[in-house]
C-alpha cells in the first residue's frame, strides 16, 4: 500500500477537487478561515469533532479523515478482517454524537476500569468473585 499523504495535504487536495476556496470550506464547516489554513499547513491538529465538520463540508467520510489524522487505526475500517473489529477507544473516537468533552470523560472512565493501556490479549476480564450480590441473586 502506498503511503497516505499527510492530513493537511489531503484536506487541501479534497478541497481543491471540490472546487471550494479555503474561506468557503471554513464557512461550510463552521470553523475559522485561519484555523482551517493552519490545519492544511500541518500547524494545527484538529479534534475528531472538527474533522467531522470538515468531512461534511467536503462530502467525504469522517472515518477516512480520522485514519489520516491518526485518531483511528486503518485496520478498524477493514471489513474483511474480523480480528480488526473496532475496540472501545476507537468507537468512542468516531462516535459523531459525542462532544470532545464527552469523549474525554468516556475514555477516562473506560481507562479507570481497564487501566491506561488497551488490553492486548483480547480476552475479557475474569470476575474477581468479590462482587456484591445483586437483588436478583438474593
Tab-separated table of C-alpha atoms in Angstrom:
chain	number	residue	atom	x	y	z
A	1	UNK	CA	0.000	0.000	0.000
A	2	UNK	CA	1.336	3.458	-0.795
A	3	UNK	CA	1.977	5.940	1.969
A	4	UNK	CA	-1.000	8.173	2.693
A	5	UNK	CA	-0.385	11.877	2.267
A	6	UNK	CA	-0.432	13.870	5.481
A	7	UNK	CA	-3.779	15.152	6.701
A	8	UNK	CA	-3.269	18.774	5.680
A	9	UNK	CA	-2.206	17.936	2.129
A	10	UNK	CA	-5.112	15.509	1.807
A	11	UNK	CA	-7.610	18.132	3.016
A	12	UNK	CA	-6.228	20.709	0.596
A	13	UNK	CA	-6.424	18.194	-2.264
A	14	UNK	CA	-10.028	17.294	-1.407
A	15	UNK	CA	-10.993	20.963	-1.054
A	16	UNK	CA	-9.476	21.797	-4.436
A	17	UNK	CA	-11.193	18.786	-6.040
A	18	UNK	CA	-14.492	20.051	-4.620
A	19	UNK	CA	-13.659	23.465	-6.132
A	20	UNK	CA	-14.030	25.194	-2.783
A	21	UNK	CA	-11.940	28.086	-1.555
A	22	UNK	CA	-10.429	27.946	1.906
A	23	UNK	CA	-12.944	30.550	3.027
A	24	UNK	CA	-15.908	28.616	1.559
A	25	UNK	CA	-14.964	25.350	3.272
A	26	UNK	CA	-14.312	27.138	6.559
A	27	UNK	CA	-17.787	28.667	6.396
A	28	UNK	CA	-19.452	25.346	5.490
A	29	UNK	CA	-17.576	23.532	8.275
A	30	UNK	CA	-18.278	26.272	10.807
A	31	UNK	CA	-14.629	26.950	11.630
A	32	UNK	CA	-12.435	29.993	11.115
A	33	UNK	CA	-10.555	30.532	7.880
A	34	UNK	CA	-7.173	30.925	9.668
A	35	UNK	CA	-7.728	27.718	11.667
A	36	UNK	CA	-8.514	25.717	8.515
A	37	UNK	CA	-5.432	27.194	6.853
A	38	UNK	CA	-3.289	26.105	9.823
A	39	UNK	CA	-4.733	22.582	9.622
A	40	UNK	CA	-3.943	22.376	5.898
A	41	UNK	CA	-0.375	23.559	6.528
A	42	UNK	CA	0.089	20.998	9.300
A	43	UNK	CA	0.425	23.599	12.049
A	44	UNK	CA	-2.667	22.501	13.993
A	45	UNK	CA	-4.054	19.054	14.735
A	46	UNK	CA	-7.857	19.170	14.615
A	47	UNK	CA	-10.124	17.296	17.007
A	48	UNK	CA	-12.384	14.478	15.827
A	49	UNK	CA	-15.337	16.866	16.026
A	50	UNK	CA	-13.649	19.427	13.739
A	51	UNK	CA	-12.650	16.663	11.315
A	52	UNK	CA	-16.265	15.530	11.196
A	53	UNK	CA	-17.393	19.064	10.305
A	54	UNK	CA	-14.730	19.319	7.593
A	55	UNK	CA	-15.706	15.879	6.240
A	56	UNK	CA	-19.324	17.003	5.896
A	57	UNK	CA	-18.204	20.122	4.040
A	58	UNK	CA	-16.022	18.092	1.685
A	59	UNK	CA	-18.587	15.295	1.367
A	60	UNK	CA	-16.013	12.642	2.332
A	61	UNK	CA	-16.192	10.075	5.106
A	62	UNK	CA	-15.149	11.302	8.521
A	63	UNK	CA	-13.531	7.915	9.132
A	64	UNK	CA	-11.054	8.458	6.295
A	65	UNK	CA	-10.019	11.739	7.914
A	66	UNK	CA	-9.733	10.043	11.324
A	67	UNK	CA	-7.337	7.482	9.833
A	68	UNK	CA	-5.195	10.177	8.222
A	69	UNK	CA	-5.154	12.157	11.479
A	70	UNK	CA	-4.103	9.085	13.447
A	71	UNK	CA	-7.295	9.050	15.536
A	72	UNK	CA	-8.476	5.749	14.095
A	73	UNK	CA	-6.426	2.730	13.058
A	74	UNK	CA	-6.887	1.908	9.363
A	75	UNK	CA	-7.431	-1.768	10.252
A	76	UNK	CA	-10.666	-0.807	12.027
A	77	UNK	CA	-12.125	0.243	8.674
A	78	UNK	CA	-11.195	-3.071	7.048
A	79	UNK	CA	-14.343	-5.192	6.808
A	80	UNK	CA	-12.600	-8.411	5.828
A	81	UNK	CA	-10.544	-8.805	8.995
A	82	UNK	CA	-12.657	-9.957	11.926
A	83	UNK	CA	-9.679	-9.537	14.263
A	84	UNK	CA	-9.703	-5.828	13.452
A	85	UNK	CA	-13.129	-5.171	14.961
A	86	UNK	CA	-13.359	-1.674	16.447
A	87	UNK	CA	-12.255	-1.510	20.053
A	88	UNK	CA	-13.868	0.644	22.691
A	89	UNK	CA	-11.500	3.595	22.313
A	90	UNK	CA	-11.898	3.661	18.528
A	91	UNK	CA	-15.674	3.523	18.882
A	92	UNK	CA	-15.569	6.474	21.261
A	93	UNK	CA	-13.259	8.401	18.897
A	94	UNK	CA	-15.545	8.075	15.884
A	95	UNK	CA	-18.970	8.462	17.501
A	96	UNK	CA	-20.476	11.531	15.803
A	97	UNK	CA	-22.933	12.158	18.648
A	98	UNK	CA	-20.218	12.790	21.261
A	99	UNK	CA	-18.542	16.101	22.001
A	100	UNK	CA	-14.797	16.265	22.655
A	101	UNK	CA	-15.517	16.653	26.385
A	102	UNK	CA	-17.802	13.584	26.383
A	103	UNK	CA	-15.133	11.586	24.543
A	104	UNK	CA	-12.503	12.571	27.108
A	105	UNK	CA	-14.771	11.612	30.016
A	106	UNK	CA	-15.694	8.263	28.452
A	107	UNK	CA	-12.043	7.421	27.787
A	108	UNK	CA	-11.171	8.375	31.364
A	109	UNK	CA	-13.960	6.181	32.769
A	110	UNK	CA	-13.047	3.271	30.498
A	111	UNK	CA	-9.390	3.500	31.431
A	112	UNK	CA	-10.292	3.588	35.129
A	113	UNK	CA	-11.749	0.099	34.665
A	114	UNK	CA	-9.139	-1.488	32.397
A	115	UNK	CA	-6.027	0.562	33.059
A	116	UNK	CA	-4.323	3.228	30.969
A	117	UNK	CA	-3.259	0.857	28.181
A	118	UNK	CA	-5.644	-1.044	25.969
A	119	UNK	CA	-5.802	-4.766	26.631
A	120	UNK	CA	-3.703	-6.520	24.007
A	121	UNK	CA	-4.701	-10.063	24.902
A	122	UNK	CA	-8.210	-9.672	23.531
A	123	UNK	CA	-9.656	-11.696	26.405
A	124	UNK	CA	-12.452	-10.497	28.612
A	125	UNK	CA	-11.574	-9.733	32.223
A	126	UNK	CA	-12.434	-12.524	34.641
A	127	UNK	CA	-14.771	-11.786	37.572
A	128	UNK	CA	-12.887	-11.436	40.849
A	129	UNK	CA	-15.504	-13.245	42.913
A	130	UNK	CA	-15.776	-10.258	45.261
A	131	UNK	CA	-18.802	-8.752	43.561
A	132	UNK	CA	-21.732	-7.699	45.672
A	133	UNK	CA	-24.827	-9.792	45.252
A	134	UNK	CA	-27.460	-8.168	43.103
A	135	UNK	CA	-31.074	-8.035	44.138
A	136	UNK	CA	-31.850	-10.909	41.764
A	137	UNK	CA	-29.205	-13.108	43.425
A	138	UNK	CA	-30.570	-12.516	46.965
